[in-house]
Amino acid sequence: MSTYSTIRIEESGVAWTVTINRPERQNSIDGLLLQELHSAFDRMEEDRQCRIAIIAGHPGFFCTGMDFQEAVGQTGSNDDGEKADAFIRLLRKMSMTSKIVIASIDGKVNAGGIGLVAASDFAVATPQSQFSLSEAIWGLLPACVVPYMIRRTGFQPAYWMTLSTLPVSAAEAQAFRLINEVSADPASVVQRLMPRLARLDGQTIVDIKAYFRKMWLVNDEMEQVAVKEITRLMSEPRVRENIRGFVEHQRFPWSPR
Amino acid sequence: MSTYSTIRIEESGVAWTVTINRPERQNSIDGLLLQELHSAFDRMEEDRQCRIAIIAGHPGFFCTGMDFQEAVGQTGSNDDGEKADAFIRLLRKMSMTSKIVIASIDGKVNAGGIGLVAASDFAVATPQSQFSLSEAIWGLLPACVVPYMIRRTGFQPAYWMTLSTLPVSAAEAQAFRLINEVSADPASVVQRLMPRLARLDGQTIVDIKAYFRKMWLVNDEMEQVAVKEITRLMSEPRVRENIRGFVEHQRFPWSPR
Amino acid sequence: MSTYSTIRIEESGVAWTVTINRPERQNSIDGLLLQELHSAFDRMEEDRQCRIAIIAGHPGFFCTGMDFQEAVGQTGSNDDGEKADAFIRLLRKMSMTSKIVIASIDGKVNAGGIGLVAASDFAVATPQSQFSLSEAIWGLLPACVVPYMIRRTGFQPAYWMTLSTLPVSAAEAQAFRLINEVSADPASVVQRLMPRLARLDGQTIVDIKAYFRKMWLVNDEMEQVAVKEITRLMSEPRVRENIRGFVEHQRFPWSPR
């Protein structure tokens, strides 16, 4: 078994749990996490016994989006484009895999983290969990998240969360179906679903996912538009300046210098 | 007046009631029922006094989807393809007719039955009604239902009901708008709506339905994709075996032989 | 500052309020109102301090749709086509502007008025507000409203409100997200949102709006279909007769002559 540094994998029969494990960086997404999540899904895909992939975070934060510290350290837009591409391919992989993907949330979900939730087949969160799309604060937008969030919630909640940047509670997120259930004990919800979900044939899951992709708006072209847009924005000096100010001085774009 | 063997029609002024009448087969859909439902909608179309088409089932089951017994008895994929084509054309006819179509539900709605509900203009159900998409159990998927269900509920409820195969209550179905109202007395809901609905001009209803089709994703191409997919799956030996095992031995795909 | 006769504008720092001001015609939409709303949005666009555009009506009616009296007085279909074109361009302008657009509603919203709400970024309404699409009564349909209403609510609420012509309460409108909040004091809701919204960069708002347009169904072609359809219907003698009967004799299409 390969060893990971940004995730932990527990294999227990039909259900594997992949825990995002960067507590020192609030479970933000860096290039290595993207690689390791790809690797985890590839490994599960090859395992015939594994039927269910549970994605979890740490108590307090599920995933808080792009690692700004890494972003600031990068010099060229190639890195940004490659990460955006790896991220949108991860969301597609999650939404096309022969496993049932369940997001088990306890805490903060922000920006790219919302993408992981939206691309999951089922999402359960504790009542104290919070959901936000903070990209616009920095002059960015959640380009890769939007197609999958619209798919899950319809246009308006994705749009207003993007524009307002305001966090919403687990109850609100459930009301517009970003998550399926709110429970103080997410594990028990997964346990309840397991018997039925574990029985589905992997080929049937693949057939269902491929079919639903044909029945909805997300397609290869839209994914390319997403990668192009986030790469364009990340190369804008004003955006880089906003992010640098926050990483180096905890300064918001509207704060006095 | 022609006589039907799988449906009953009550003509009472502006509102006709078409009752699916195969209680011995739990109101499942066979080739004859599809023919007779087409005939019923054609007759209503020609009747100028009829303004409202109420589709009803038996107490206990509204419609439980494809008649597996008939499916198992068939030899070639031609029959499956023809039935899928007749079914998707029925859903389109329901969604394009100059009559207001109301589904009045009291009991179980499964698989193809969900398609009849989703393609209706308005749906009311008793609190004890239950809704499910069981196709994936057999290695199938609700190919013809999905376009109309996504239209009514958005992507996620259609997707999760397909993947989980779990039944949802009338209250849940109302929450994601598969049905419009829950009432212990569906007839009273229809009575309440009747005065307003009966006044609409048939040409205006046709105009509205044609216009909304242009404003949404369901189109001729998507319908063909649906028919092709269900025909493909029904011709798979593993799927036929699953269905045969259930019809002949009440055996589920995961049961020991 | 130019003077307006169908709207009033209050400029107060970051938030401008545009009040539809035709109480004698129940805030219905005539050609001049369309011109002046376009002018108001153009002026706000040019003002760098303005960040938020609040659209309001009179207590009792926000906006009640097309001014039938004007429509009846017109002779050719050119006028109808031009007004429809001005209206769909207004909805697009609202949905593409660098300002955050908030609809503040207290009273009746009907027909085209629903379009103004649906194209807003955020909508708040008092509990006694009411929402309806009455077009079908006259043999019309809400052609320009539908794309934006589907975007906000999904297919079914837009479809059923169009077909039933029945009013829905503020609570129901919130349930399917035509509006975001119900409050007896809309101004306090706006105050609560203001600090966060006022901080967003105008360029970022423009980027977000342009991006979401690429991620959804509304596009130039759909807008042209809408204008063509309403122009076609307004030129139908039966429709003109229905409207004339109402304007001149308060007669509904189904009333005895």
XYZ file of N, CA and C in Angstrom, chain A residues 2-222:
663
model
N 0.505 2.166 -0.915
C 1.251 3.423 -0.980
C 0.917 4.278 0.238
N 1.830 5.120 0.593
C 1.560 5.998 1.725
C 1.240 7.396 1.215
N 0.326 8.047 1.898
C -0.104 9.377 1.513
C 0.286 10.360 2.605
N 0.470 11.602 2.236
C 0.771 12.594 3.279
C -0.347 13.607 3.467
N -1.276 13.714 2.506
C -2.353 14.707 2.660
C -3.714 14.059 2.895
N -3.783 12.731 2.739
C -5.037 12.019 3.035
C -4.717 10.764 3.840
N -5.748 10.213 4.495
C -5.655 8.908 5.130
C -6.744 8.038 4.525
N -6.430 6.784 4.278
C -7.449 5.874 3.751
C -7.672 4.739 4.735
N -8.928 4.518 5.085
C -9.295 3.327 5.853
C -10.095 2.408 4.953
N -9.593 1.221 4.758
C -10.318 0.251 3.942
C -11.054 -0.682 4.884
N -12.373 -0.654 4.845
C -13.090 -1.627 5.680
C -14.192 -2.263 4.865
N -13.835 -3.309 4.165
C -14.814 -4.056 3.389
C -15.401 -3.246 2.254
N -16.719 -3.136 2.229
C -17.380 -2.461 1.112
C -17.197 -0.947 1.137
N -16.963 -0.379 2.326
C -16.882 1.085 2.410
C -15.474 1.542 2.778
N -14.860 2.307 1.901
C -13.567 2.918 2.206
C -13.795 4.363 2.631
N -12.980 4.814 3.592
C -13.074 6.211 4.003
C -11.774 6.935 3.647
N -11.917 8.017 2.904
C -10.780 8.852 2.542
C -10.901 10.156 3.336
N -9.952 10.358 4.262
C -10.007 11.556 5.102
C -8.973 12.572 4.639
N -9.454 13.767 4.345
C -8.534 14.847 3.977
C -7.777 15.247 5.232
N -6.457 15.251 5.129
C -5.620 15.270 6.329
C -4.528 16.342 6.253
N -5.002 17.585 6.166
C -4.052 18.707 6.214
C -4.526 19.692 7.280
N -4.666 19.230 8.520
C -5.240 20.116 9.555
C -4.425 21.388 9.742
N -3.115 21.298 9.537
C -2.273 22.488 9.741
C -2.578 23.563 8.697
N -3.186 23.162 7.575
C -3.572 24.147 6.549
C -5.099 24.149 6.376
N -5.826 23.826 7.455
C -7.299 23.818 7.453
C -7.893 23.000 6.305
N -7.234 21.889 6.000
C -7.705 21.027 4.910
C -7.910 21.772 3.589
N -7.046 22.724 3.315
C -7.123 23.391 2.009
C -6.520 22.482 0.942
N -6.739 22.830 -0.306
C -6.371 21.985 -1.444
C -5.071 22.476 -2.061
N -4.026 21.673 -1.969
C -2.805 21.987 -2.714
C -2.602 20.936 -3.806
N -1.556 21.104 -4.579
C -1.325 20.203 -5.704
C -1.175 18.750 -5.282
N -0.533 18.528 -4.140
C -0.318 17.161 -3.688
C -1.637 16.506 -3.274
N -2.508 17.252 -2.601
C -3.806 16.696 -2.207
C -4.593 16.263 -3.445
N -4.540 17.088 -4.482
C -5.239 16.722 -5.717
C -4.697 15.411 -6.274
N -3.355 15.306 -6.317
C -2.733 14.054 -6.796
C -3.168 12.859 -5.976
N -3.160 13.030 -4.657
C -3.448 11.890 -3.790
C -4.930 11.507 -3.827
N -5.812 12.500 -3.978
C -7.235 12.161 -4.125
C -7.465 11.408 -5.440
N -6.804 11.859 -6.506
C -6.886 11.104 -7.771
C -6.427 9.669 -7.549
N -5.311 9.533 -6.873
C -4.767 8.191 -6.637
C -5.727 7.342 -5.813
N -6.333 7.944 -4.805
C -7.269 7.197 -3.954
C -8.462 6.688 -4.769
N -9.017 7.542 -5.611
C -10.164 7.114 -6.424
C -9.739 6.054 -7.442
N -8.526 6.185 -7.978
C -8.041 5.162 -8.912
C -7.907 3.815 -8.200
N -7.376 3.833 -6.985
C -7.222 2.583 -6.230
C -8.574 1.959 -5.896
N -9.503 2.783 -5.465
C -10.835 2.240 -5.171
C -11.470 1.647 -6.423
N -11.272 2.329 -7.550
C -11.862 1.851 -8.802
C -11.398 0.430 -9.090
N -10.116 0.152 -8.766
C -9.562 -1.176 -9.078
C -9.953 -2.237 -8.068
N -10.468 -1.823 -6.919
C -10.818 -2.784 -5.875
C -12.270 -3.236 -6.042
N -12.444 -4.528 -6.282
C -13.802 -5.013 -6.570
C -14.692 -5.018 -5.339
N -14.072 -5.202 -4.157
C -14.896 -5.279 -2.956
C -15.431 -3.909 -2.534
N -14.646 -2.894 -2.780
C -15.054 -1.534 -2.406
C -16.268 -1.108 -3.228
N -17.339 -0.730 -2.526
C -18.560 -0.280 -3.212
C -18.857 1.182 -2.918
N -18.373 1.652 -1.766
C -18.751 2.987 -1.299
C -17.501 3.761 -0.909
N -17.394 4.995 -1.398
C -16.263 5.859 -1.068
C -16.768 7.004 -0.200
N -16.320 7.024 1.065
C -16.731 8.094 1.973
C -15.607 9.127 2.029
N -15.939 10.367 1.714
C -14.958 11.458 1.783
C -15.236 12.240 3.057
N -14.234 12.356 3.911
C -14.418 13.041 5.190
C -13.319 14.078 5.396
N -13.541 14.946 6.379
C -12.532 15.935 6.751
C -12.221 15.794 8.222
N -11.724 16.876 8.799
C -11.474 16.896 10.234
C -12.643 17.567 10.929
N -12.875 17.201 12.204
C -13.892 17.953 12.941
C -13.505 19.431 12.910
N -14.423 20.261 12.416
C -14.116 21.691 12.331
C -13.963 22.175 10.906
N -13.328 21.341 10.055
C -13.278 21.710 8.635
C -13.223 20.470 7.757
N -14.121 20.463 6.801
C -14.165 19.395 5.801
C -13.095 19.689 4.741
N -13.205 20.860 4.149
C -12.225 21.303 3.147
C -12.487 22.776 2.895
N -11.418 23.578 2.886
C -11.610 25.033 2.825
C -11.133 25.647 1.513
N -10.988 24.830 0.467
C -10.666 25.385 -0.847
C -9.175 25.528 -1.106
N -8.870 26.245 -2.149
C -7.493 26.378 -2.623
C -6.526 26.839 -1.531
N -5.356 26.226 -1.501
C -4.311 26.635 -0.557
C -3.657 27.906 -1.086
N -4.034 29.042 -0.489
C -3.537 30.333 -0.978
C -2.021 30.451 -0.807
N -1.493 29.849 0.247
C -0.052 29.960 0.481
C 0.716 29.341 -0.692
N 0.247 28.167 -1.120
C 0.895 27.542 -2.271
C 0.716 28.410 -3.512
N -0.519 28.946 -3.684
C -0.818 29.745 -4.878
C 0.108 30.958 -4.967
N 0.338 31.602 -3.828
C 1.177 32.802 -3.813
C 2.626 32.464 -4.140
N 3.056 31.282 -3.734
C 4.433 30.884 -3.970
C 4.733 30.550 -5.414
N 3.682 30.326 -6.200
C 3.904 29.916 -7.577
C 4.218 31.105 -8.450
N 4.992 30.846 -9.506
C 5.421 31.962 -10.336
C 4.609 32.077 -11.623
N 4.332 30.987 -12.271
C 3.683 31.083 -13.577
C 2.233 30.636 -13.531
N 1.491 30.957 -14.596
C 0.085 30.567 -14.647
C -0.048 29.094 -15.029
N 1.061 28.470 -15.470
C 1.009 27.043 -15.775
C 0.561 26.236 -14.573
N 1.120 26.572 -13.406
C 0.771 25.839 -12.199
C -0.717 25.964 -11.890
N -1.244 27.201 -12.014
C -2.661 27.413 -11.732
C -3.524 26.611 -12.704
N -3.170 26.669 -13.965
C -3.943 25.947 -14.970
C -3.904 24.458 -14.725
N -2.740 23.953 -14.359
C -2.626 22.509 -14.106
C -3.441 22.080 -12.895
N -3.432 22.914 -11.848
C -4.220 22.557 -10.667
C -5.721 22.609 -10.957
N -6.125 23.654 -11.695
C -7.552 23.751 -12.049
C -7.963 22.537 -12.873
N -7.087 22.136 -13.787
C -7.391 20.978 -14.623
C -7.471 19.711 -13.771
N -6.528 19.558 -12.842
C -6.551 18.376 -11.968
C -7.814 18.377 -11.096
N -8.247 19.552 -10.692
C -9.430 19.645 -9.832
C -10.707 19.289 -10.599
N -10.859 19.850 -11.803
C -12.088 19.551 -12.551
C -12.095 18.068 -12.965
N -10.925 17.495 -13.228
C -10.870 16.070 -13.557
C -11.213 15.219 -12.335
N -10.848 15.713 -11.149
C -11.216 14.984 -9.922
C -12.731 14.985 -9.732
N -13.361 16.149 -9.933
C -14.823 16.231 -9.794
C -15.501 15.301 -10.802
N -14.970 15.271 -12.029
C -15.535 14.365 -13.027
C -15.324 12.913 -12.622
N -14.149 12.601 -12.139
C -13.861 11.220 -11.708
C -14.823 10.793 -10.611
N -15.047 11.679 -9.635
C -15.984 11.372 -8.553
C -17.397 11.139 -9.091
N -17.754 11.893 -10.132
C -19.129 11.809 -10.625
C -19.314 10.726 -11.680
N -18.208 10.020 -12.049
C -18.309 8.960 -13.048
C -17.863 7.601 -12.511
N -17.355 7.552 -11.292
C -16.813 6.308 -10.750
C -17.889 5.241 -10.529
N -17.448 3.988 -10.494
C -18.379 2.875 -10.245
C -18.695 2.713 -8.762
N -18.151 3.581 -7.922
C -18.450 3.547 -6.480
C -19.500 4.610 -6.160
N -20.253 4.387 -5.094
C -21.135 5.433 -4.576
C -20.270 6.354 -3.719
N -20.312 7.641 -3.988
C -19.464 8.595 -3.266
C -20.311 9.376 -2.263
N -19.898 9.300 -0.996
C -20.629 9.972 0.079
C -19.712 10.977 0.757
N -20.164 12.239 0.839
C -19.418 13.254 1.580
C -19.955 13.289 3.007
N -19.061 13.107 3.968
C -19.434 13.103 5.387
C -18.787 14.325 6.042
N -19.617 15.308 6.375
C -19.136 16.658 6.688
C -19.371 17.020 8.149
N -18.325 17.562 8.781
C -18.478 18.085 10.139
C -17.607 19.336 10.269
N -18.184 20.474 9.889
C -17.418 21.713 10.001
C -17.524 22.559 8.762
N -16.465 23.293 8.505
C -16.474 24.306 7.466
C -16.220 23.701 6.083
N -17.020 24.115 5.136
C -16.804 23.751 3.733
C -16.779 25.047 2.941
N -15.693 25.313 2.272
C -15.574 26.572 1.547
C -14.991 26.331 0.151
N -15.418 27.172 -0.799
C -14.809 27.251 -2.131
C -14.687 25.855 -2.754
N -13.484 25.455 -3.160
C -13.306 24.148 -3.789
C -13.889 22.997 -2.984
N -13.943 23.142 -1.657
C -14.552 22.103 -0.823
C -16.011 21.872 -1.189
N -16.696 22.952 -1.580
C -18.089 22.838 -2.030
C -18.154 21.959 -3.286
N -17.123 22.046 -4.115
C -17.085 21.210 -5.312
C -17.052 19.730 -4.973
N -16.253 19.370 -3.962
C -16.195 17.966 -3.544
C -17.564 17.486 -3.055
N -18.261 18.349 -2.326
C -19.598 17.994 -1.839
C -20.573 17.869 -3.003
N -20.534 18.853 -3.897
C -21.510 18.878 -4.992
C -21.320 17.713 -5.956
N -20.090 17.255 -6.119
C -19.823 16.143 -7.044
C -20.052 14.783 -6.396
N -20.299 14.769 -5.092
C -20.606 13.505 -4.408
C -22.033 13.068 -4.734
N -22.291 11.772 -4.590
C -23.626 11.256 -4.864
C -24.585 11.566 -3.725
N -24.043 11.606 -2.520
C -24.856 11.831 -1.312
C -23.990 12.608 -0.350
N -24.602 13.547 0.388
C -23.830 14.333 1.354
C -24.619 14.462 2.648
N -23.936 14.202 3.755
C -24.544 14.351 5.076
C -23.627 15.245 5.898
N -24.228 16.139 6.711
C -23.424 17.084 7.483
C -23.982 17.245 8.886
N -23.099 17.518 9.834
C -23.535 17.825 11.197
C -24.209 19.208 11.214
N -25.065 19.446 12.216
C -25.814 20.715 12.256
C -24.912 21.947 12.308
N -23.723 21.803 12.901
C -22.847 22.977 13.048
C -21.998 23.233 11.791
N -22.153 22.414 10.768
C -21.374 22.633 9.539
C -21.799 23.931 8.854
N -20.862 24.506 8.097
C -21.124 25.769 7.406
C -20.584 25.706 5.993
N -21.273 26.374 5.079
C -20.950 26.275 3.660
C -20.800 27.669 3.061
N -19.728 27.891 2.326
C -19.541 29.215 1.724
C -18.730 29.128 0.435
N -18.920 30.134 -0.389
C -18.110 30.320 -1.600
C -17.485 31.703 -1.475
N -16.249 31.751 -1.016
C -15.627 33.029 -0.672
C -14.812 33.626 -1.816
N -14.793 32.971 -2.971
C -13.872 33.374 -4.048
C -13.982 34.843 -4.426
N -15.229 35.361 -4.480
C -15.419 36.729 -4.993
C -14.720 37.765 -4.130
N -14.499 37.453 -2.861
C -13.770 38.380 -1.980
C -12.421 38.737 -2.586
N -11.795 37.782 -3.233
C -10.448 37.966 -3.782
C -10.444 38.332 -5.258
N -11.627 38.531 -5.818
C -11.702 38.832 -7.244
C -11.738 37.583 -8.097
N -11.903 36.430 -7.445
C -12.015 35.155 -8.161
C -13.485 34.755 -8.291
N -13.722 33.608 -8.899
C -15.054 32.993 -8.835
C -14.865 31.490 -8.833
N -15.837 30.753 -8.272
C -15.686 29.293 -8.122
C -15.958 28.559 -9.435
N -15.073 28.780 -10.399
C -15.338 28.351 -11.774
C -15.578 26.849 -11.895
N -14.758 26.038 -11.220
C -14.903 24.585 -11.350
C -16.058 24.049 -10.500
N -16.409 24.772 -9.465
C -17.475 24.335 -8.557
C -18.854 24.564 -9.165
N -19.004 25.683 -9.872
C -20.328 26.116 -10.339
C -21.081 25.059 -11.148
N -20.450 24.404 -12.153
C -21.227 23.421 -12.916
C -21.814 22.326 -12.034
N -21.029 21.852 -11.074
C -21.510 20.774 -10.211
C -22.485 21.284 -9.149
N -22.296 22.518 -8.699
C -23.229 23.042 -7.708
C -24.587 23.336 -8.355
N -24.580 23.920 -9.553
C -25.859 24.135 -10.253
C -26.564 22.812 -10.477
N -25.811 21.782 -10.834
C -26.395 20.461 -11.048
C -27.125 19.986 -9.794
N -26.565 20.281 -8.634
C -27.125 19.780 -7.389
C -28.231 20.667 -6.835
N -28.086 21.984 -6.968
C -28.991 22.906 -6.275
C -29.881 23.718 -7.211
N -29.639 23.620 -8.515
C -30.260 24.571 -9.425
C -29.429 25.845 -9.470
N -29.834 26.766 -10.342
C -29.048 27.970 -10.610
C -28.927 28.900 -9.407
N -30.057 29.249 -8.779
C -30.083 30.395 -7.874
C -29.220 30.241 -6.620
N -29.269 29.103 -5.906
C -28.418 29.003 -4.714
C -26.921 29.086 -5.062
N -26.532 28.472 -6.182
C -25.132 28.557 -6.605
C -24.765 30.002 -6.911
N -25.673 30.681 -7.580
C -25.422 32.062 -7.996
C -25.336 32.995 -6.788
N -26.308 32.882 -5.885
C -26.342 33.815 -4.761
C -25.213 33.544 -3.766
N -24.863 32.280 -3.551
C -23.725 31.995 -2.674
C -22.429 32.564 -3.268
N -22.305 32.490 -4.591
C -21.123 33.042 -5.256
C -21.055 34.555 -5.105
N -22.193 35.204 -5.308
C -22.237 36.666 -5.335
C -22.166 37.241 -3.912
N -22.857 36.603 -2.967
C -22.917 37.171 -1.612
C -21.687 36.827 -0.790
N -21.029 35.707 -1.100
C -19.902 35.154 -0.332
C -20.300 34.834 1.112
N -21.586 34.910 1.431
C -22.038 34.662 2.814
C -22.157 33.171 3.102
N -21.769 32.746 4.324
C -21.924 31.333 4.688
C -23.391 30.985 4.913
N -23.737 29.733 4.625
C -25.082 29.244 4.925
C -24.956 28.060 5.882
N -25.982 27.862 6.680
C -25.991 26.779 7.660
C -26.284 25.442 6.994
N -26.072 24.368 7.753
C -26.385 23.035 7.246
C -27.868 22.927 6.894
N -28.727 23.522 7.724
C -30.168 23.449 7.456
C -30.512 24.135 6.135
N -29.914 25.300 5.900
C -30.160 25.989 4.630
C -29.609 25.182 3.461
N -28.407 24.653 3.639
C -27.791 23.865 2.560
C -28.648 22.651 2.214
N -29.285 22.081 3.238
C -30.181 20.954 2.979
C -31.436 21.428 2.245
N -31.937 22.612 2.622
C -33.163 23.115 1.986
C -32.975 23.259 0.480
N -31.784 23.657 0.035
C -31.591 23.733 -1.427
C -30.756 22.565 -1.954
N -30.665 21.511 -1.155
C -30.147 20.210 -1.590
C -28.665 20.171 -1.936
N -27.886 21.137 -1.441
C -26.433 20.973 -1.553
C -26.017 19.745 -0.754
N -26.688 19.513 0.371
C -26.510 18.260 1.120
C -27.859 17.555 1.218
N -27.797 16.231 1.446
C -29.030 15.446 1.498
C -29.620 15.380 2.887
N -28.748 15.307 3.900
C -29.261 15.154 5.258
C -28.407 15.927 6.250
N -29.037 16.343 7.353
C -28.330 16.910 8.496
C -28.460 15.910 9.632
N -27.338 15.558 10.246
C -27.374 14.591 11.339
C -26.187 14.838 12.266
N -26.456 14.730 13.562
C -25.362 14.859 14.534
C -24.425 13.656 14.445
N -24.881 12.609 13.795
C -24.096 11.382 13.691
C -24.070 10.888 12.237
N -23.258 11.527 11.409
C -23.217 11.157 9.990
C -22.947 9.667 9.760
N -22.137 9.062 10.630
C -21.811 7.644 10.437
C -23.066 6.775 10.460
N -24.017 7.142 11.317
C -25.240 6.334 11.407
C -26.076 6.465 10.132
N -26.012 7.631 9.503
C -26.739 7.813 8.241
C -26.128 6.914 7.170
N -24.797 6.886 7.126
C -24.116 6.026 6.152
C -24.465 4.559 6.431
N -24.445 4.174 7.695
C -24.798 2.797 8.067
C -26.190 2.423 7.577
N -27.117 3.354 7.712
C -28.509 3.097 7.319
C -28.612 2.870 5.801
N -27.815 3.614 5.036
C -27.885 3.510 3.574
C -27.131 2.301 3.037
N -26.119 1.872 3.791
C -25.163 0.884 3.303
C -25.790 -0.381 2.716
N -26.702 -1.049 3.420
C -27.186 -2.327 2.894
C -27.706 -2.211 1.459
N -28.499 -1.152 1.208
C -29.054 -1.020 -0.131
C -27.967 -0.628 -1.140
N -27.141 0.331 -0.758
C -26.143 0.844 -1.712
C -25.100 -0.207 -2.069
N -24.724 -1.033 -1.096
C -23.661 -2.011 -1.331
C -24.093 -3.096 -2.309
N -25.384 -3.220 -2.524
C -25.883 -4.280 -3.397
C -25.859 -3.912 -4.873
N -25.758 -2.618 -5.171
C -25.809 -2.199 -6.574
C -24.591 -2.699 -7.325
N -24.828 -3.159 -8.531
C -23.754 -3.602 -9.408
C -22.923 -2.398 -9.880
N -21.591 -2.536 -9.868
C -20.715 -1.434 -10.285
C -20.993 -0.989 -11.710
N -21.290 -1.945 -12.592
C -21.586 -1.595 -13.985
C -22.841 -0.734 -14.061
N -23.822 -1.051 -13.225
C -25.067 -0.277 -13.227
C -24.812 1.152 -12.751
N -23.946 1.304 -11.744
C -23.606 2.647 -11.268
C -22.942 3.452 -12.378
N -22.014 2.794 -13.079
C -21.354 3.466 -14.205
C -22.371 3.840 -15.281
N -23.285 2.920 -15.585
C -24.317 3.216 -16.594
C -25.167 4.410 -16.176
N -25.571 4.424 -14.904
C -26.422 5.516 -14.403
C -25.688 6.854 -14.508
N -24.426 6.865 -14.063
C -23.692 8.131 -14.059
C -23.448 8.640 -15.478
N -23.113 7.729 -16.389
C -22.884 8.138 -17.777
C -24.190 8.658 -18.390
N -25.290 8.006 -18.052
C -26.578 8.402 -18.623
C -26.995 9.787 -18.114
N -26.885 9.997 -16.800
C -27.273 11.302 -16.251
C -26.407 12.435 -16.808
N -25.155 12.129 -17.120
C -24.317 13.175 -17.726
C -24.887 13.610 -19.072
N -25.458 12.664 -19.817
C -26.077 13.020 -21.103
C -27.374 13.817 -20.926
N -27.978 13.691 -19.774
C -29.286 14.300 -19.534
C -29.177 15.689 -18.904
N -27.956 16.174 -18.698
C -27.801 17.450 -18.001
C -26.757 18.315 -18.701
N -26.471 19.488 -18.152
C -25.679 20.505 -18.836
C -24.167 20.318 -18.742
N -23.683 19.601 -17.714
C -22.228 19.493 -17.544
C -21.646 18.610 -18.654
N -20.676 19.157 -19.382
C -20.022 18.365 -20.430
C -18.556 18.798 -20.560
N -17.842 18.141 -21.453
C -16.409 18.416 -21.584
C -16.133 19.889 -21.886
N -16.952 20.454 -22.756
C -16.734 21.843 -23.155
C -16.882 22.781 -21.951
N -17.928 22.536 -21.149
C -18.154 23.376 -19.970
C -16.988 23.255 -18.998
